mmCIF file of C-alpha atoms in Angstrom:
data_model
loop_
_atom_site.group_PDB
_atom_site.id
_atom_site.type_symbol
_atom_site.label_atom_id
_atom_site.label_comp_id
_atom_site.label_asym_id
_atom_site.label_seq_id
_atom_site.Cartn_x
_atom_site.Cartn_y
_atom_site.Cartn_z
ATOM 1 C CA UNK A 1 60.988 -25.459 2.519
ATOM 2 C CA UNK A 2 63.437 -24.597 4.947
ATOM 3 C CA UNK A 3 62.959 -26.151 9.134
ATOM 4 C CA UNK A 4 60.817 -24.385 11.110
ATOM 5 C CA UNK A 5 63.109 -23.450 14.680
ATOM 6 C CA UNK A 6 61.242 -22.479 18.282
ATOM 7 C CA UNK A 7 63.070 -19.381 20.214
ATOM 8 C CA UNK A 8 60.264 -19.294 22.302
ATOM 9 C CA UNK A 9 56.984 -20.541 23.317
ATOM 10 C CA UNK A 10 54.630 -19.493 26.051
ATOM 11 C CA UNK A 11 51.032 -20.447 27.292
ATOM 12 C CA UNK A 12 48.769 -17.242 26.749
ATOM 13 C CA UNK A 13 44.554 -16.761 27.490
ATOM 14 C CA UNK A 14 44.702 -20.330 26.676
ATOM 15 C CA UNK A 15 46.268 -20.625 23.053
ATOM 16 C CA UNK A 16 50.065 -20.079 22.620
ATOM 17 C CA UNK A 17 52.137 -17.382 21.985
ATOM 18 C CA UNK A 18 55.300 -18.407 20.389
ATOM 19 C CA UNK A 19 58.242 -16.923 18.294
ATOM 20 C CA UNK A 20 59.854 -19.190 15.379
ATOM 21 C CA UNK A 21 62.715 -18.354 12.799
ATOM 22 C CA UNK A 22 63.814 -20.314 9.649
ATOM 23 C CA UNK A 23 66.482 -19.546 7.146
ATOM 24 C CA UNK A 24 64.483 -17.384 4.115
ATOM 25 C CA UNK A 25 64.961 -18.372 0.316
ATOM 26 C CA UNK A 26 63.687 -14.778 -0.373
ATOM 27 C CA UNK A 27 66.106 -12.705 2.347
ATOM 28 C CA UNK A 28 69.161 -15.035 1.858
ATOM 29 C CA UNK A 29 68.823 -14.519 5.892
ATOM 30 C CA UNK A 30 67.091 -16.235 9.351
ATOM 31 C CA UNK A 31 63.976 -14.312 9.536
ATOM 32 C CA UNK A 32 61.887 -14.908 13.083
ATOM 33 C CA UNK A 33 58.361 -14.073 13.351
ATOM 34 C CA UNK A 34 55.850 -14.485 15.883
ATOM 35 C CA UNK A 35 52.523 -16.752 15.589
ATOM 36 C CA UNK A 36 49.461 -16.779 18.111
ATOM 37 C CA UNK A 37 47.481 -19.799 17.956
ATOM 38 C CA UNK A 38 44.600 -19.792 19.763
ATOM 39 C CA UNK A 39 43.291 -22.945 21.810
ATOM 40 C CA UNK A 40 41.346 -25.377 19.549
ATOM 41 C CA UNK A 41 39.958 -28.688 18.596
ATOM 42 C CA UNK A 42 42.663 -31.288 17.018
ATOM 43 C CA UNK A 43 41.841 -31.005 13.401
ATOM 44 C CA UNK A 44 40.196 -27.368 13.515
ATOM 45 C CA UNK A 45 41.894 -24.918 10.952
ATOM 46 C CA UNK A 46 41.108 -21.010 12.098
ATOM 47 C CA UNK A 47 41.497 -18.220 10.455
ATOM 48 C CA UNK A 48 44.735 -16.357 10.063
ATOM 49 C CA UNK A 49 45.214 -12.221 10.613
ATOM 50 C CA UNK A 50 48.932 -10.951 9.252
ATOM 51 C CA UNK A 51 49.813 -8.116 11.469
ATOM 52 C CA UNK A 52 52.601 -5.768 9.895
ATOM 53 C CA UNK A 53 54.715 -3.826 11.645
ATOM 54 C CA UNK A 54 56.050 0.133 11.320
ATOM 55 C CA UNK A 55 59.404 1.471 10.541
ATOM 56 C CA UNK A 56 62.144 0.340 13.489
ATOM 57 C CA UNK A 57 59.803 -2.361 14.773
ATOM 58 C CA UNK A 58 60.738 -6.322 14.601
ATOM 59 C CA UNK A 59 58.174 -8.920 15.457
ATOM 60 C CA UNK A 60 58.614 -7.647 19.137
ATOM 61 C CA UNK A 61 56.688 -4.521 19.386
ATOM 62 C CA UNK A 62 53.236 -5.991 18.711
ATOM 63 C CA UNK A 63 53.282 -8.434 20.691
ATOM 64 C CA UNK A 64 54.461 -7.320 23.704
ATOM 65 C CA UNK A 65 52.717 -3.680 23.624
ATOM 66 C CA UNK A 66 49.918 -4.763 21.096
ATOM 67 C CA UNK A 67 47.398 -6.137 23.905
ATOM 68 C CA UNK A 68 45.749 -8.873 21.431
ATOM 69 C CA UNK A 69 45.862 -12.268 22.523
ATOM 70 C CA UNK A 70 42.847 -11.916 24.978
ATOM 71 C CA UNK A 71 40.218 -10.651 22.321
ATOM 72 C CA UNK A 72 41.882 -13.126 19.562
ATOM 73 C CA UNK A 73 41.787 -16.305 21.260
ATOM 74 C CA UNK A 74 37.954 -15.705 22.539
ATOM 75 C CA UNK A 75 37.631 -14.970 18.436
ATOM 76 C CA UNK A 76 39.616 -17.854 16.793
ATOM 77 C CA UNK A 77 42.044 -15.935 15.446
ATOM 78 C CA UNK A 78 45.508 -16.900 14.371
ATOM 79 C CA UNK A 79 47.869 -13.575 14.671
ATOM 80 C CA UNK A 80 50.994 -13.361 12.626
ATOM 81 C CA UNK A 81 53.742 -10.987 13.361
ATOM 82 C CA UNK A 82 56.657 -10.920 10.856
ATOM 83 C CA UNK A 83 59.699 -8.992 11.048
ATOM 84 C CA UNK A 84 60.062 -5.778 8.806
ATOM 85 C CA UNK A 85 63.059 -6.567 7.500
ATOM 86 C CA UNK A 86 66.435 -8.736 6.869
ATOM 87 C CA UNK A 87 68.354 -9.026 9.455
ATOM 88 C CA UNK A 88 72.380 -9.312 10.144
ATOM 89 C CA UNK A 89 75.882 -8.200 9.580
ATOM 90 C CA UNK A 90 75.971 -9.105 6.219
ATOM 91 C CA UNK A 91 73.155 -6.979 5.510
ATOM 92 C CA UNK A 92 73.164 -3.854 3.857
ATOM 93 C CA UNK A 93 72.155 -1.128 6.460
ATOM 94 C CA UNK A 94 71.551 2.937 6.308
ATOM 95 C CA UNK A 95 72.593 4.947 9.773
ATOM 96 C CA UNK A 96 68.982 6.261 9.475
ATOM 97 C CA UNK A 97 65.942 4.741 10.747
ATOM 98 C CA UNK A 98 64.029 4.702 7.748
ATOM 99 C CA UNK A 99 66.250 3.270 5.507
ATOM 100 C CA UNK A 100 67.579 -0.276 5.293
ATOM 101 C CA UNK A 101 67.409 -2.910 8.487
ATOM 102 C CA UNK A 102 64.348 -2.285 10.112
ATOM 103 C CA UNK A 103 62.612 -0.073 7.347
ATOM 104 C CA UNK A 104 62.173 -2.598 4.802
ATOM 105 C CA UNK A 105 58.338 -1.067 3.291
ATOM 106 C CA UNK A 106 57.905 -4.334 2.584
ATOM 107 C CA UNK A 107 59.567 -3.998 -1.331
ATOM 108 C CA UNK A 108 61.186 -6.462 -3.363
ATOM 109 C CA UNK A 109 64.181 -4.078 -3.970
ATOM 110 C CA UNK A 110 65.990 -3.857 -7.397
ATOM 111 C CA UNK A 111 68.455 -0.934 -7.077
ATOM 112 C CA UNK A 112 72.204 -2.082 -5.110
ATOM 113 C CA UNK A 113 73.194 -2.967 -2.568
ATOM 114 C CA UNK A 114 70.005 -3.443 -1.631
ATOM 115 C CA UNK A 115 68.372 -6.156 -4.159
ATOM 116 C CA UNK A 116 70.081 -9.644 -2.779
ATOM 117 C CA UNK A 117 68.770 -9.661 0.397
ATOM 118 C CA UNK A 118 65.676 -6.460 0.632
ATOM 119 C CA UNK A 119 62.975 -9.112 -0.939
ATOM 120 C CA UNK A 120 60.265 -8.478 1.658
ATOM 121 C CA UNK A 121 57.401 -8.375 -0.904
ATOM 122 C CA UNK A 122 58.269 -11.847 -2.113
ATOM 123 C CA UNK A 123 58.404 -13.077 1.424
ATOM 124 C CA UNK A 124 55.586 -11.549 2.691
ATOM 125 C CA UNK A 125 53.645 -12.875 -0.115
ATOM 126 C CA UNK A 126 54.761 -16.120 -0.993
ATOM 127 C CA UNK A 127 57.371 -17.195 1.422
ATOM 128 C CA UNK A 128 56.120 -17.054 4.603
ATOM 129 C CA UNK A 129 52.221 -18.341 3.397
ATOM 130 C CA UNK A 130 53.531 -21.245 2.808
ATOM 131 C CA UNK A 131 55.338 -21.946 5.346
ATOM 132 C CA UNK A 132 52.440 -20.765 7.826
ATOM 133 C CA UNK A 133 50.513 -23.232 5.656
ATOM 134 C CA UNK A 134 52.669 -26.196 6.351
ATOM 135 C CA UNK A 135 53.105 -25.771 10.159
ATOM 136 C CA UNK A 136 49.780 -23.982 11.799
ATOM 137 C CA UNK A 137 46.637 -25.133 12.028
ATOM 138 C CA UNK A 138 45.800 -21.690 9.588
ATOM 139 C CA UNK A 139 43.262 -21.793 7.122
ATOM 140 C CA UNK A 140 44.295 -19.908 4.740
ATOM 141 C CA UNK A 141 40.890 -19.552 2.760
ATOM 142 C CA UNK A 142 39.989 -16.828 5.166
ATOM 143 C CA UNK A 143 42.819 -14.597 5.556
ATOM 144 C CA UNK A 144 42.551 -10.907 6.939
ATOM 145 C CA UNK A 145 45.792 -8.320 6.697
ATOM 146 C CA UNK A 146 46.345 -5.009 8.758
ATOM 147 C CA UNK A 147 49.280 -3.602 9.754
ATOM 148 C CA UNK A 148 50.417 -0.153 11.693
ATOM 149 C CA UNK A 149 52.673 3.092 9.673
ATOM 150 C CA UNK A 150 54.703 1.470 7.256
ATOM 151 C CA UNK A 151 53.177 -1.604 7.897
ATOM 152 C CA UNK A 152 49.834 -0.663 7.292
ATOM 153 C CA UNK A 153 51.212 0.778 4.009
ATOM 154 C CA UNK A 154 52.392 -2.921 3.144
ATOM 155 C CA UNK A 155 48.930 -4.636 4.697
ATOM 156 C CA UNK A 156 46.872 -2.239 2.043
ATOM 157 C CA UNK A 157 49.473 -2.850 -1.052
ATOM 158 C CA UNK A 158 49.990 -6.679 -0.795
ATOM 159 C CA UNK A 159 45.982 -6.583 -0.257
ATOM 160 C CA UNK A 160 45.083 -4.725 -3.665
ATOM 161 C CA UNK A 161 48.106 -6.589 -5.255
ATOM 162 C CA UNK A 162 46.467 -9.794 -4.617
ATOM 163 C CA UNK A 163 42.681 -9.653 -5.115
ATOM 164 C CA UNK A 164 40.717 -12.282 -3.313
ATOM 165 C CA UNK A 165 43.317 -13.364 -1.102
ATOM 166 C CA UNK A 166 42.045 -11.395 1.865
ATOM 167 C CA UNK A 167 38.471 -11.117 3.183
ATOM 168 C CA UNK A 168 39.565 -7.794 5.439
ATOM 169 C CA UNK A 169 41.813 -5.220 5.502
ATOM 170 C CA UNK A 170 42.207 -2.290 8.408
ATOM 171 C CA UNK A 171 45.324 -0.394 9.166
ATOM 172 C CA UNK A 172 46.462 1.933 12.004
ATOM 173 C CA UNK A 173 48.072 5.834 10.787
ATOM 174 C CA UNK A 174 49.065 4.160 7.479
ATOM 175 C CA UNK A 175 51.648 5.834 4.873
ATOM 176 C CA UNK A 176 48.969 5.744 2.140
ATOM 177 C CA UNK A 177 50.734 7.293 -0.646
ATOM 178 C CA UNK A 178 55.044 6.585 -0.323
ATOM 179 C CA UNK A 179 54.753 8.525 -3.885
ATOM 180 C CA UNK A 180 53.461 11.607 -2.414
ATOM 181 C CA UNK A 181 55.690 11.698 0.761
ATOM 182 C CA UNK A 182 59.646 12.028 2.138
ATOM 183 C CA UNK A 183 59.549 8.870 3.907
ATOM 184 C CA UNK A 184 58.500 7.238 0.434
ATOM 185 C CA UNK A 185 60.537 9.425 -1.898
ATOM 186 C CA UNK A 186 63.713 8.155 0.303
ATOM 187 C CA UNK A 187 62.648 4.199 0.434
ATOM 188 C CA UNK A 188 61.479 3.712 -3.048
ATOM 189 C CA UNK A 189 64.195 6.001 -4.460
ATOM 190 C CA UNK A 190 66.578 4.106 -2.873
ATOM 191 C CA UNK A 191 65.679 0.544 -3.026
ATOM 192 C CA UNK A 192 63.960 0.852 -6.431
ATOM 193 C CA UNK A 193 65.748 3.343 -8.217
ATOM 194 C CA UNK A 194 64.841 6.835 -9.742
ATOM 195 C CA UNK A 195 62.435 5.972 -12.114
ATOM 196 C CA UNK A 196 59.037 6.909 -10.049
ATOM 197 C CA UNK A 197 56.673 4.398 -12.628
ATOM 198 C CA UNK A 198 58.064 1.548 -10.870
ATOM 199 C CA UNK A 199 56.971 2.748 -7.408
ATOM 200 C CA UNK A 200 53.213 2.708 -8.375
ATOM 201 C CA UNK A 201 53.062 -1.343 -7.164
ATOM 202 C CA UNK A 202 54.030 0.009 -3.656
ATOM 203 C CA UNK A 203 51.865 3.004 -3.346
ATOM 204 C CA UNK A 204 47.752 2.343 -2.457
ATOM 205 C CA UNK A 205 46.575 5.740 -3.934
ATOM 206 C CA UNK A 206 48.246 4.685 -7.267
ATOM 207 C CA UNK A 207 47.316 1.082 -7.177
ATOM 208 C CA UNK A 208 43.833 2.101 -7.019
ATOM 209 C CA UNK A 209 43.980 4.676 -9.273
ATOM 210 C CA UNK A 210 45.614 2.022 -11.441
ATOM 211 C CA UNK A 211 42.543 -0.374 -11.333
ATOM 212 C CA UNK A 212 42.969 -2.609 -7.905
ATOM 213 C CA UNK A 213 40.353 -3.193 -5.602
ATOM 214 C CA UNK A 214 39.640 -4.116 -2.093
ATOM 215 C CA UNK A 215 36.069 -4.455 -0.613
ATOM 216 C CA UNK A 216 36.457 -2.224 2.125
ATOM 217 C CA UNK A 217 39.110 -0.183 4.815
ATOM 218 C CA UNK A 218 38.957 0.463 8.336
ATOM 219 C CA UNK A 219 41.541 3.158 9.199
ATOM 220 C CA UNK A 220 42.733 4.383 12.589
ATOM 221 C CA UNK A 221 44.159 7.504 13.279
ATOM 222 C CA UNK A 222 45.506 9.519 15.626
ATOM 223 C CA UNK A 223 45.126 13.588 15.300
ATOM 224 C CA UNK A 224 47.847 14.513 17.350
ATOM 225 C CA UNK A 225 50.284 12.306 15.215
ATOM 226 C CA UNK A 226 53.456 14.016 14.989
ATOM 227 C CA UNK A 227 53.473 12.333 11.328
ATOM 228 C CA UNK A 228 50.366 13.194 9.826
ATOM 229 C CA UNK A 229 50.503 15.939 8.113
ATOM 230 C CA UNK A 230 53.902 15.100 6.233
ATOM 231 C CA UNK A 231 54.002 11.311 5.926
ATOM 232 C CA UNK A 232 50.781 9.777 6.311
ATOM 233 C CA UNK A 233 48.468 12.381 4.273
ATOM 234 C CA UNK A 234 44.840 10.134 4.520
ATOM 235 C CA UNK A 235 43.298 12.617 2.635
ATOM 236 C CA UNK A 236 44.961 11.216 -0.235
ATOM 237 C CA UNK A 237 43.207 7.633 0.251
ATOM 238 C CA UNK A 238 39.685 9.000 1.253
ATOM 239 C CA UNK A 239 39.784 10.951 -2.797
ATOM 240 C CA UNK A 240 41.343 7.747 -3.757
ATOM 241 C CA UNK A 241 38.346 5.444 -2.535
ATOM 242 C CA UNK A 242 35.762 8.015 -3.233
ATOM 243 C CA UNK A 243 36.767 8.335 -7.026
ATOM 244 C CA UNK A 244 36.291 4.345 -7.641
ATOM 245 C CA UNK A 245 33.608 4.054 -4.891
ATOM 246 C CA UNK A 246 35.561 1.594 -2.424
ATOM 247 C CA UNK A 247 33.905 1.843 1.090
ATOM 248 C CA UNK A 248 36.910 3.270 4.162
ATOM 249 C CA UNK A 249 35.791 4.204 7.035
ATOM 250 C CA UNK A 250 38.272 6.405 8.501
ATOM 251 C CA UNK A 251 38.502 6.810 12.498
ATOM 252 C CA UNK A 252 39.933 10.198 13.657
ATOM 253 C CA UNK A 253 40.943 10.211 17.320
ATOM 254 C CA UNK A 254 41.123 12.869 19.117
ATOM 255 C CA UNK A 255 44.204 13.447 20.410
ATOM 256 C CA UNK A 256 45.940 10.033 20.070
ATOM 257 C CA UNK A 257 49.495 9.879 18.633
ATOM 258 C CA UNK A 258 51.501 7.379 16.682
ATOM 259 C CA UNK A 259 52.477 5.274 19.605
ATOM 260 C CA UNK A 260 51.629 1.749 20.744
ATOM 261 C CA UNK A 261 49.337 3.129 22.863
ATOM 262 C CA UNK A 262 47.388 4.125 20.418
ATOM 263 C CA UNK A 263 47.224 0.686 18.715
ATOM 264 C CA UNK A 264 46.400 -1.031 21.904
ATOM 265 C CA UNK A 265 43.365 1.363 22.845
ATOM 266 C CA UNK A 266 42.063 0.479 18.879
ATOM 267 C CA UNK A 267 43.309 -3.073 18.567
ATOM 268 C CA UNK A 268 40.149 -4.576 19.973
ATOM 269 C CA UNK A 269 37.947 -2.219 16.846
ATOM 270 C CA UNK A 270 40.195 -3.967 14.408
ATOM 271 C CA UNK A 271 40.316 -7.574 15.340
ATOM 272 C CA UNK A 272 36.588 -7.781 15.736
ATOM 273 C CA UNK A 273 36.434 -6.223 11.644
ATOM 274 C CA UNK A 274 38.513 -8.883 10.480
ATOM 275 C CA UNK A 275 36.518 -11.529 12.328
ATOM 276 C CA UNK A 276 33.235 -10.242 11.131
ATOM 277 C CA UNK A 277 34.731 -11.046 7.708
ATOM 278 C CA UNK A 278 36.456 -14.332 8.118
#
């Protein structure tokens, strides 16, 4: 396992807020991520919440516009805040936002020039648990996911891909269905390849159609997002849940957008789910 590097630590409603980067098996890069421990008892392990950012985003955006360190320290919650992508100038890249650094949706790519390094799946899921394991006080019995736009697209697929690994899972504006949308069509086209079968692992509608399960969804969104009609279609999920039963309650709010604003004015909702359940 590679060594664990500080960029940054700082003292925060009594816990710490710091940023750490290590050099990643999975990315062939230094990935940096951002960890929130609360203050604790020597010896306590606390339950961890993986927060997963949106398309552009690093492990920045959160946690400087995010507003949840207050609310998760008087909880006990460990907040993690990865990056959304590999980074550096070895690194394939598009020109576009959506595509390539920054816009990684959180795939373990197999189409060039994408596959070497565009393995966020496999460090999201493997990687990065472990190494969370082997340096916080996290236990990671009681693990919650959620995760904003693209991210909250990869909190509910690694979720139903890995049954009983989470006890909660909550999202804000989620793409729900990359299969059934442009931003999806481009990503998964282009980092998976043509062949549309293969997407299904990185689509919630399809995964649950497919036979996955998650106890139950708390969903945020806005309904003046400039995105939801085109990208995020959550109509899709509620006939998804509603055909195998799977309990999502959906928040519409009225006129809220796709901003960080939006997340901070709901983040308080979501963190007090996830502790309910861990």
């Amino acid at each position: 396992m590679s060594a664990l590097k500080t960029v940054s630590e700082n003292k925060a409603f009594g816990g710490v807020q710091g940023v750490y980067s290590h050099a990643s098996a999975e990315t062939k890069t230094e990935m940096t991520f951002a960890v929130f421990v609360p203050e604790h008892e020597d010896g306590a392990r606390l339950p961890v919440l993986w927060y997963l950012s949106g398309l552009t985003c690093t492990h920045a955006n959160v946690m400087d516009k995010g507003e949840y360190r207050r609310l998760a320290s008087e909880l006990g919650l460990i907040i993690i805040c990865p990056d959304t992508s590999p980074r550096g100038d070895a690194v394939p890249d598009d020109d576009a936002y959506d595509m390539g650094q920054g816009a990684g949706f959180y795939v373990d790519a197999t189409a060039e020039p994408w596959a070497a390094n565009f393995r966020m799946r496999s460090y999201i899921e493997r990687e990065l648990p472990a190494l969370v394991a082997n340096e916080f006080p996290a236990d990671m019995k009681r693990q919650g996911i959620f995760g904003h736009s693209m991210g909250g697209h990869g909190a509910l697929t690694i979720a139903l891909r890995n049954p009983g690994r989470f006890k909660s899972v909550s999202a804000f504006a989620p793409i729900v269905s990359p299969i059934n949308c442009p931003w999806g069509h481009k990503a998964l086209g282009g980092y998976l390849g043509a062949d549309q079968s293969t997407w299904r692992d990185y689509d919630t509608c399809a995964l649950i159609d497919d036979g996955a399960r998650i106890s139950d969804i708390l969903i945020d969104q806005g309904t003046a997002d400039q995105f939801l009609e085109e990208q995020l279609k959550p109509n899709l999920l509620v006939a998804a849940c509603e055909r195998v039963a799977i309990p999502l309650t959906l928040n519409m709010r009225e006129g809220y957008d796709h901003s960080y604003f939006t997340i901070s004015t709901f983040m308080d909702d979501h963190l007090r789910w996830h502790a309910e359940r861990l």
